[in-house]
Amino acid sequence: MKTKEIREGSVSIKVPEVRMPEEGEVFYNPAMAFDRSISVCFCELAGLEKALDALSATGIRALRYKKEAGIGVTANDCNPKAVKLIRDNMKRNKIKVGVSEKDANILMRQEHFDFVDLDPFGSPIGFVDSACASIGRKGFLAFTATDKAPLSGTYPKVSERRYGIRSMKTDYYNELGLRILLSAVMRIFARYERRFTPLLSYSRLHYFRIYGKVEKGVKRINRQLRDWGVVSHCFKCGWRDLALKKKCPLCGEATQFCRVYLGGIQDADFLDKLVGRLQSRMFVQEEKLVNKIREEISFPLYYDLHYLYKKTGRKPDKMETTMEKLREKGFRASRTHFCPTAVKTNASFKDIIELI
Ligand SMILES: C[S@@+](CC[C@H](N)C(=O)[O-])C[C@H]1O[C@@H](n2cnc3c(N)ncnc32)[C@H](O)[C@@H]1O
Ligand SMILES: [Zn+2]
């Protein structure tokens, strides 16, 4: 395998020369440096003792977590070529991290970690049961999902098989997709009497990423279960509501619906602290994203104005103007990182359409 040297954060590592390595080769995507920088700050804030980079590839996450956040960490990958590269990269940076060459699911059943980071190809869902076993009573989990197409409604049956919830291609597909993923993860934890509480959740490029804390306790889970609800959507006129309605009240068409977690997906206190960390490390783009998320109102789902103006045939207003009008009517309104042309608001579909 031909390699080249790159610098990311405060480590310099060898990565495969080709961007899209063939099967069996080691994977490195420079675009994910963004997320790794956020993860470094997360590690620092969480006050961790023993972290696991379960699907490590070049070892970049583990090495940065150790060097930049100063935490104890193990880098694991089942691909021997990846493990060789991890060892080389460790020596090159004179950093010591644990190195393991196991199936991640086996390692997580054997060893306890207080933070597990799952950064797989595609879906993380097949690793979540073992992550739960490894974390035990209390800890943290972060995961990436790059299978946005099934989650966002392009392949609803795949979503139903993989996550137990049929996805829908709505104008708010990015947030609904993330909530389907999160709901499936919460369900797995609940099965073992653990509660998974999201601290930071976002959609970016081709992936979703969620960071959260894990705690034991049935009462806590029961409280969280109250935040589940039904999203009903009419694919004829675009109407939607956060309640089960089998027929669209506007046009009479049969709706489609799914049941997901509708509670908070960010933790405001945590985001405040995270922004401080990102600022002090001068992770400028990362800070921009987290700030955008901080300004979002916490009401679930959003309206893509682009889509609604097109659907109603009205001349589009500026985003700011529409948000101002909503506020004048007594609603809350904000932009959202999920979609540049969308607003988050507690106004109903009918309210928005009337306003448009
Ligand atoms: C997307 S890459 C990881 C990228 C890396 N986390 C980063 O930030 O650059 C996924 C890695 O998971 C490894 N992998 C896939 N299935 C695995 C399993 N069951 N156990 C351990 N490693 C696995 C692959 O060999 C690959 O290196
Ligand atoms: Zn309708």
GROMACS .gro file of C-alpha atoms and ligand atoms in nm:
model
  384
    1MET     CA    1   0.000   0.000   0.000
    2LYS     CA    2   0.143   0.334  -0.107
    3THR     CA    3   0.118   0.598   0.163
    4LYS     CA    4   0.173   0.970   0.198
    5GLU     CA    5   0.226   1.186   0.500
    6ILE     CA    6  -0.039   1.435   0.610
    7ARG     CA    7  -0.091   1.661   0.909
    8GLU     CA    8  -0.420   1.678   1.091
    9GLY     CA    9  -0.468   1.864   1.418
   10SER     CA   10  -0.145   1.818   1.609
   11VAL     CA   11  -0.046   1.479   1.467
   12SER     CA   12   0.125   1.384   1.146
   13ILE     CA   13   0.030   1.046   1.007
   14LYS     CA   14   0.072   0.822   0.706
   15VAL     CA   15  -0.245   0.762   0.507
   16PRO     CA   16  -0.311   0.570   0.186
   17GLU     CA   17  -0.210   0.768  -0.122
   18VAL     CA   18  -0.537   0.702  -0.304
   19ARG     CA   19  -0.856   0.877  -0.188
   20MET     CA   20  -1.089   0.586  -0.260
   21PRO     CA   21  -0.892   0.280  -0.150
   22GLU     CA   22  -0.980  -0.062  -0.285
   23GLU     CA   23  -1.145  -0.315  -0.060
   24GLY     CA   24  -0.911  -0.433   0.213
   25GLU     CA   25  -0.702  -0.117   0.200
   26VAL     CA   26  -0.700   0.143   0.477
   27PHE     CA   27  -0.945   0.433   0.474
   28TYR     CA   28  -0.884   0.801   0.542
   29ASN     CA   29  -1.118   1.089   0.457
   30PRO     CA   30  -0.974   1.439   0.507
   31ALA     CA   31  -1.328   1.589   0.504
   32MET     CA   32  -1.396   1.416   0.837
   33ALA     CA   33  -1.118   1.615   1.009
   34PHE     CA   34  -1.401   1.858   1.087
   35ASP     CA   35  -1.580   1.602   1.294
   36ARG     CA   36  -1.263   1.467   1.452
   37SER     CA   37  -1.183   1.817   1.581
   38ILE     CA   38  -1.526   1.838   1.744
   39SER     CA   39  -1.465   1.492   1.892
   40VAL     CA   40  -1.135   1.606   2.044
   41CYS     CA   41  -1.320   1.883   2.230
   42PHE     CA   42  -1.592   1.638   2.328
   43CYS     CA   43  -1.330   1.404   2.480
   44GLU     CA   44  -1.181   1.689   2.674
   45LEU     CA   45  -1.518   1.802   2.813
   46ALA     CA   46  -1.647   1.458   2.901
   47GLY     CA   47  -1.363   1.394   3.147
   48LEU     CA   48  -1.287   1.046   3.019
   49GLU     CA   49  -1.058   0.775   3.149
   50LYS     CA   50  -1.073   0.498   2.896
   51ALA     CA   51  -1.193   0.560   2.543
   52LEU     CA   52  -1.229   0.328   2.246
   53ASP     CA   53  -1.189   0.424   1.882
   54ALA     CA   54  -1.363   0.103   1.778
   55LEU     CA   55  -1.321   0.133   1.399
   56SER     CA   56  -0.998   0.319   1.376
   57ALA     CA   57  -0.851   0.269   1.021
   58THR     CA   58  -0.535   0.489   1.027
   59GLY     CA   59  -0.566   0.554   1.401
   60ILE     CA   60  -0.621   0.924   1.342
   61ARG     CA   61  -0.901   0.963   1.597
   62ALA     CA   62  -0.726   0.775   1.875
   63LEU     CA   63  -0.398   0.959   1.815
   64ARG     CA   64  -0.566   1.299   1.820
   65TYR     CA   65  -0.775   1.211   2.128
   66LYS     CA   66  -0.459   1.109   2.311
   67LYS     CA   67  -0.237   1.396   2.199
   68GLU     CA   68  -0.491   1.681   2.194
   69ALA     CA   69  -0.733   1.582   2.471
   70GLY     CA   70  -0.486   1.383   2.681
   71ILE     CA   71  -0.714   1.083   2.738
   72GLY     CA   72  -0.630   0.713   2.754
   73VAL     CA   73  -0.753   0.548   2.437
   74THR     CA   74  -0.747   0.222   2.242
   75ALA     CA   75  -0.745   0.212   1.862
   76ASN     CA   76  -0.910  -0.099   1.719
   77ASP     CA   77  -0.957  -0.225   1.367
   78CYS     CA   78  -1.013  -0.577   1.234
   79ASN     CA   79  -0.809  -0.507   0.921
   80PRO     CA   80  -0.444  -0.611   0.980
   81LYS     CA   81  -0.323  -0.350   0.730
   82ALA     CA   82  -0.498  -0.081   0.932
   83VAL     CA   83  -0.347  -0.209   1.256
   84LYS     CA   84   0.002  -0.202   1.105
   85LEU     CA   85  -0.056   0.159   0.997
   86ILE     CA   86  -0.189   0.249   1.343
   87ARG     CA   87   0.131   0.114   1.501
   88ASP     CA   88   0.349   0.305   1.251
   89ASN     CA   89   0.155   0.624   1.310
   90MET     CA   90   0.178   0.583   1.684
   91LYS     CA   91   0.560   0.552   1.668
   92ARG     CA   92   0.590   0.839   1.424
   93ASN     CA   93   0.413   1.068   1.674
   94LYS     CA   94   0.578   0.918   1.982
   95ILE     CA   95   0.236   0.866   2.138
   96LYS     CA   96   0.121   0.558   2.321
   97VAL     CA   97  -0.232   0.433   2.262
   98GLY     CA   98  -0.366   0.081   2.310
   99VAL     CA   99  -0.378  -0.109   1.980
  100SER     CA  100  -0.617  -0.394   1.913
  101GLU     CA  101  -0.690  -0.608   1.610
  102LYS     CA  102  -1.031  -0.753   1.686
  103ASP     CA  103  -1.382  -0.751   1.556
  104ALA     CA  104  -1.516  -0.442   1.734
  105ASN     CA  105  -1.820  -0.634   1.857
  106ILE     CA  106  -1.600  -0.891   2.028
  107LEU     CA  107  -1.368  -0.635   2.186
  108MET     CA  108  -1.663  -0.436   2.323
  109ARG     CA  109  -1.803  -0.752   2.485
  110GLN     CA  110  -1.467  -0.821   2.649
  111GLU     CA  111  -1.363  -0.482   2.773
  112HIS     CA  112  -1.519  -0.183   2.948
  113PHE     CA  113  -1.472   0.166   2.805
  114ASP     CA  114  -1.632   0.484   2.935
  115PHE     CA  115  -1.644   0.634   2.587
  116VAL     CA  116  -1.701   0.442   2.265
  117ASP     CA  117  -1.664   0.612   1.927
  118LEU     CA  118  -1.826   0.431   1.634
  119ASP     CA  119  -1.719   0.561   1.295
  120PRO     CA  120  -1.806   0.279   1.053
  121PHE     CA  121  -1.864   0.251   0.680
  122GLY     CA  122  -2.241   0.307   0.652
  123SER     CA  123  -2.458   0.233   0.954
  124PRO     CA  124  -2.337   0.208   1.317
  125ILE     CA  125  -2.645   0.016   1.428
  126GLY     CA  126  -2.482  -0.330   1.427
  127PHE     CA  127  -2.229  -0.212   1.686
  128VAL     CA  128  -2.466  -0.042   1.931
  129ASP     CA  129  -2.565  -0.346   2.143
  130SER     CA  130  -2.199  -0.424   2.210
  131ALA     CA  131  -2.117  -0.058   2.273
  132CYS     CA  132  -2.392  -0.057   2.535
  133ALA     CA  133  -2.242  -0.366   2.699
  134SER     CA  134  -1.896  -0.210   2.700
  135ILE     CA  135  -2.005   0.126   2.843
  136GLY     CA  136  -2.196  -0.036   3.127
  137ARG     CA  137  -2.379   0.180   3.381
  138LYS     CA  138  -2.244   0.517   3.284
  139GLY     CA  139  -2.044   0.671   3.003
  140PHE     CA  140  -2.057   0.823   2.659
  141LEU     CA  141  -2.116   0.711   2.302
  142ALA     CA  142  -2.060   0.893   1.974
  143PHE     CA  143  -2.151   0.753   1.636
  144THR     CA  144  -2.145   0.844   1.269
  145ALA     CA  145  -2.393   0.717   1.011
  146THR     CA  146  -2.314   0.761   0.643
  147ASP     CA  147  -2.622   0.570   0.523
  148LYS     CA  148  -2.822   0.889   0.475
  149ALA     CA  149  -3.012   0.758   0.173
  150PRO     CA  150  -3.214   0.494   0.363
  151LEU     CA  151  -3.261   0.721   0.665
  152SER     CA  152  -3.375   1.018   0.459
  153GLY     CA  153  -3.648   0.836   0.272
  154THR     CA  154  -3.477   0.728  -0.050
  155TYR     CA  155  -3.487   0.365   0.064
  156PRO     CA  156  -3.769   0.341   0.321
  157LYS     CA  157  -3.768  -0.039   0.333
  158VAL     CA  158  -3.396  -0.049   0.409
  159SER     CA  159  -3.464   0.197   0.690
  160GLU     CA  160  -3.745  -0.022   0.823
  161ARG     CA  161  -3.524  -0.329   0.822
  162ARG     CA  162  -3.218  -0.160   0.967
  163TYR     CA  163  -3.378   0.080   1.215
  164GLY     CA  164  -3.728  -0.058   1.267
  165ILE     CA  165  -3.880   0.268   1.136
  166ARG     CA  166  -3.990   0.335   0.779
  167SER     CA  167  -3.831   0.659   0.659
  168MET     CA  168  -4.014   0.926   0.455
  169LYS     CA  169  -3.878   1.157   0.186
  170THR     CA  170  -4.027   1.479   0.321
  171ASP     CA  171  -3.902   1.839   0.294
  172TYR     CA  172  -3.756   1.792   0.647
  173TYR     CA  173  -3.587   1.462   0.560
  174ASN     CA  174  -3.252   1.551   0.716
  175GLU     CA  175  -3.390   1.593   1.066
  176LEU     CA  176  -3.638   1.309   1.035
  177GLY     CA  177  -3.354   1.082   0.918
  178LEU     CA  178  -3.139   1.177   1.214
  179ARG     CA  179  -3.431   1.120   1.451
  180ILE     CA  180  -3.494   0.773   1.304
  181LEU     CA  181  -3.129   0.684   1.366
  182LEU     CA  182  -3.138   0.829   1.718
  183SER     CA  183  -3.469   0.654   1.798
  184ALA     CA  184  -3.326   0.318   1.695
  185VAL     CA  185  -3.019   0.371   1.915
  186MET     CA  186  -3.233   0.481   2.212
  187ARG     CA  187  -3.446   0.167   2.174
  188ILE     CA  188  -3.140  -0.056   2.191
  189PHE     CA  189  -3.018   0.114   2.508
  190ALA     CA  190  -3.365   0.102   2.664
  191ARG     CA  191  -3.368  -0.275   2.613
  192TYR     CA  192  -3.074  -0.299   2.856
  193GLU     CA  193  -3.226  -0.046   3.098
  194ARG     CA  194  -2.990   0.223   2.981
  195ARG     CA  195  -3.089   0.568   2.869
  196PHE     CA  196  -2.907   0.732   2.579
  197THR     CA  197  -2.939   1.114   2.597
  198PRO     CA  198  -2.814   1.318   2.301
  199LEU     CA  199  -2.577   1.607   2.377
  200LEU     CA  200  -2.495   1.713   2.021
  201SER     CA  201  -2.658   1.590   1.700
  202TYR     CA  202  -2.593   1.713   1.350
  203SER     CA  203  -2.621   1.648   0.982
  204ARG     CA  204  -2.335   1.745   0.756
  205LEU     CA  205  -2.233   1.650   0.402
  206HIS     CA  206  -2.298   1.278   0.360
  207TYR     CA  207  -2.330   1.188   0.727
  208PHE     CA  208  -2.512   1.221   1.059
  209ARG     CA  209  -2.317   1.240   1.382
  210ILE     CA  210  -2.455   1.208   1.735
  211TYR     CA  211  -2.280   1.241   2.073
  212GLY     CA  212  -2.460   1.140   2.388
  213LYS     CA  213  -2.437   1.020   2.744
  214VAL     CA  214  -2.540   0.683   2.878
  215GLU     CA  215  -2.699   0.628   3.218
  216LYS     CA  216  -2.872   0.342   3.391
  217GLY     CA  217  -3.229   0.371   3.519
  218VAL     CA  218  -3.582   0.274   3.420
  219LYS     CA  219  -3.738   0.595   3.550
  220ARG     CA  220  -3.509   0.801   3.331
  221ILE     CA  221  -3.603   0.589   3.029
  222ASN     CA  222  -3.974   0.618   3.103
  223ARG     CA  223  -3.942   0.996   3.115
  224GLN     CA  224  -3.768   0.992   2.778
  225LEU     CA  225  -4.036   0.766   2.631
  226ARG     CA  226  -4.289   1.045   2.686
  227ASP     CA  227  -4.108   1.243   2.418
  228TRP     CA  228  -4.185   0.991   2.145
  229GLY     CA  229  -4.463   1.074   1.903
  230VAL     CA  230  -4.603   1.030   1.556
  231VAL     CA  231  -4.515   1.236   1.250
  232SER     CA  232  -4.796   1.226   0.991
  233HIS     CA  233  -4.722   1.356   0.642
  234CYS     CA  234  -4.937   1.411   0.334
  235PHE     CA  235  -4.736   1.360   0.017
  236LYS     CA  236  -5.004   1.527  -0.194
  237CYS     CA  237  -5.021   1.874  -0.040
  238GLY     CA  238  -4.717   1.870   0.192
  239TRP     CA  239  -4.921   1.897   0.515
  240ARG     CA  240  -4.770   1.745   0.827
  241ASP     CA  241  -4.841   1.726   1.197
  242LEU     CA  242  -4.688   1.585   1.513
  243ALA     CA  243  -4.986   1.359   1.580
  244LEU     CA  244  -5.135   1.047   1.430
  245LYS     CA  245  -5.374   1.145   1.149
  246LYS     CA  246  -5.445   0.883   0.888
  247LYS     CA  247  -5.618   1.127   0.653
  248CYS     CA  248  -5.488   1.469   0.554
  249PRO     CA  249  -5.723   1.736   0.702
  250LEU     CA  250  -5.643   1.971   0.412
  251CYS     CA  251  -5.682   1.754   0.104
  252GLY     CA  252  -5.826   1.424   0.229
  253GLU     CA  253  -5.537   1.211   0.097
  254ALA     CA  254  -5.421   0.911   0.302
  255THR     CA  255  -5.111   1.014   0.498
  256GLN     CA  256  -4.791   0.828   0.576
  257PHE     CA  257  -4.662   0.828   0.929
  258CYS     CA  258  -4.385   0.704   1.153
  259ARG     CA  259  -4.322   0.702   1.527
  260VAL     CA  260  -3.996   0.856   1.645
  261TYR     CA  261  -3.831   1.038   1.932
  262LEU     CA  262  -3.944   1.402   1.918
  263GLY     CA  263  -3.762   1.535   2.226
  264GLY     CA  264  -3.447   1.746   2.246
  265ILE     CA  265  -3.149   1.642   2.035
  266GLN     CA  266  -2.904   1.899   2.175
  267ASP     CA  267  -2.796   1.986   2.529
  268ALA     CA  268  -2.772   2.366   2.560
  269ASP     CA  269  -2.524   2.364   2.851
  270PHE     CA  270  -2.302   2.118   2.676
  271LEU     CA  271  -2.308   2.323   2.353
  272ASP     CA  272  -2.203   2.635   2.547
  273LYS     CA  273  -1.904   2.454   2.690
  274LEU     CA  274  -1.821   2.298   2.354
  275VAL     CA  275  -1.817   2.636   2.180
  276GLY     CA  276  -1.571   2.762   2.441
  277ARG     CA  277  -1.342   2.467   2.373
  278LEU     CA  278  -1.365   2.501   1.994
  279GLN     CA  279  -1.290   2.871   2.025
  280SER     CA  280  -0.984   2.822   2.239
  281ARG     CA  281  -0.846   2.570   1.988
  282MET     CA  282  -0.934   2.794   1.695
  283PHE     CA  283  -1.150   2.532   1.523
  284VAL     CA  284  -1.330   2.808   1.335
  285GLN     CA  285  -1.558   2.618   1.097
  286GLU     CA  286  -1.652   2.369   1.367
  287GLU     CA  287  -1.741   2.653   1.604
  288LYS     CA  288  -1.957   2.809   1.331
  289LEU     CA  289  -2.162   2.492   1.301
  290VAL     CA  290  -2.208   2.449   1.676
  291ASN     CA  291  -2.308   2.815   1.708
  292LYS     CA  292  -2.567   2.772   1.435
  293ILE     CA  293  -2.705   2.470   1.621
  294ARG     CA  294  -2.713   2.669   1.946
  295GLU     CA  295  -2.934   2.931   1.786
  296GLU     CA  296  -3.188   2.678   1.658
  297ILE     CA  297  -3.515   2.662   1.848
  298SER     CA  298  -3.565   2.317   1.993
  299PHE     CA  299  -3.903   2.251   1.832
  300PRO     CA  300  -3.883   1.929   1.624
  301LEU     CA  301  -3.867   1.929   1.242
  302TYR     CA  302  -3.856   2.230   1.009
  303TYR     CA  303  -4.020   2.376   0.700
  304ASP     CA  304  -3.818   2.406   0.381
  305LEU     CA  305  -3.945   2.740   0.251
  306HIS     CA  306  -3.790   2.677  -0.088
  307TYR     CA  307  -4.008   2.371  -0.125
  308LEU     CA  308  -4.322   2.540   0.013
  309TYR     CA  309  -4.291   2.849  -0.208
  310LYS     CA  310  -4.249   2.624  -0.508
  311LYS     CA  311  -4.541   2.406  -0.406
  312THR     CA  312  -4.774   2.705  -0.352
  313GLY     CA  313  -4.646   2.891  -0.660
  314ARG     CA  314  -4.584   3.205  -0.448
  315LYS     CA  315  -4.295   3.442  -0.505
  316PRO     CA  316  -4.037   3.359  -0.237
  317ASP     CA  317  -3.981   3.610   0.042
  318LYS     CA  318  -3.643   3.645   0.206
  319MET     CA  319  -3.589   3.397   0.488
  320GLU     CA  320  -3.547   3.678   0.738
  321THR     CA  321  -3.877   3.836   0.626
  322THR     CA  322  -4.067   3.511   0.667
  323MET     CA  323  -3.916   3.458   1.012
  324GLU     CA  324  -4.002   3.815   1.111
  325LYS     CA  325  -4.364   3.764   1.000
  326LEU     CA  326  -4.382   3.445   1.204
  327ARG     CA  327  -4.252   3.625   1.511
  328GLU     CA  328  -4.503   3.908   1.460
  329LYS     CA  329  -4.776   3.647   1.476
  330GLY     CA  330  -4.638   3.528   1.809
  331PHE     CA  331  -4.454   3.218   1.686
  332ARG     CA  332  -4.095   3.127   1.750
  333ALA     CA  333  -3.871   3.097   1.447
  334SER     CA  334  -3.506   3.027   1.369
  335ARG     CA  335  -3.286   2.899   1.092
  336THR     CA  336  -3.155   2.543   1.112
  337HIS     CA  337  -2.823   2.380   1.027
  338PHE     CA  338  -3.023   2.092   0.874
  339CYS     CA  339  -3.118   2.292   0.564
  340PRO     CA  340  -3.008   2.638   0.446
  341THR     CA  341  -3.351   2.729   0.304
  342ALA     CA  342  -3.557   2.614   0.603
  343VAL     CA  343  -3.709   2.761   0.920
  344LYS     CA  344  -3.775   2.592   1.249
  345THR     CA  345  -4.093   2.717   1.411
  346ASN     CA  346  -4.377   2.611   1.638
  347ALA     CA  347  -4.627   2.739   1.378
  348SER     CA  348  -4.845   2.472   1.216
  349PHE     CA  349  -4.839   2.385   0.846
  350LYS     CA  350  -5.163   2.577   0.798
  351ASP     CA  351  -5.019   2.886   0.973
  352ILE     CA  352  -4.715   2.880   0.745
  353ILE     CA  353  -4.915   2.832   0.427
  354GLU     CA  354  -5.147   3.119   0.522
  355LEU     CA  355  -4.845   3.337   0.586
  356ILE     CA  356  -4.688   3.244   0.252
  357LIG     C1  357  -1.491   0.449   0.798
  357LIG     S1  358  -1.351   0.360   0.846
  357LIG     C2  359  -1.299   0.441   0.992
  357LIG     C3  360  -1.243   0.578   0.974
  357LIG     C4  361  -1.175   0.636   1.095
  357LIG     N1  362  -1.257   0.624   1.215
  357LIG     C5  363  -1.137   0.781   1.069
  357LIG     O1  364  -1.181   0.873   1.141
  357LIG     O2  365  -1.059   0.803   0.975
  357LIG     C6  366  -1.418   0.209   0.911
  357LIG     C7  367  -1.314   0.110   0.962
  357LIG     O3  368  -1.382   0.006   1.030
  357LIG     C8  369  -1.313  -0.116   1.011
  357LIG     N2  370  -1.410  -0.223   1.043
  357LIG     C9  371  -1.520  -0.260   0.972
  357LIG     N3  372  -1.588  -0.357   1.038
  357LIG    C10  373  -1.519  -0.381   1.153
  357LIG    C11  374  -1.541  -0.467   1.264
  357LIG     N4  375  -1.648  -0.548   1.268
  357LIG     N5  376  -1.452  -0.464   1.364
  357LIG    C12  377  -1.343  -0.384   1.362
  357LIG     N6  378  -1.319  -0.300   1.258
  357LIG    C13  379  -1.406  -0.297   1.156
  357LIG    C14  380  -1.265  -0.110   0.869
  357LIG     O4  381  -1.152  -0.194   0.851
  357LIG    C15  382  -1.232   0.041   0.855
  357LIG     O5  383  -1.096   0.062   0.879
  358ZN      ZN  384  -5.288   1.681   0.200
   0.00000   0.00000   0.00000
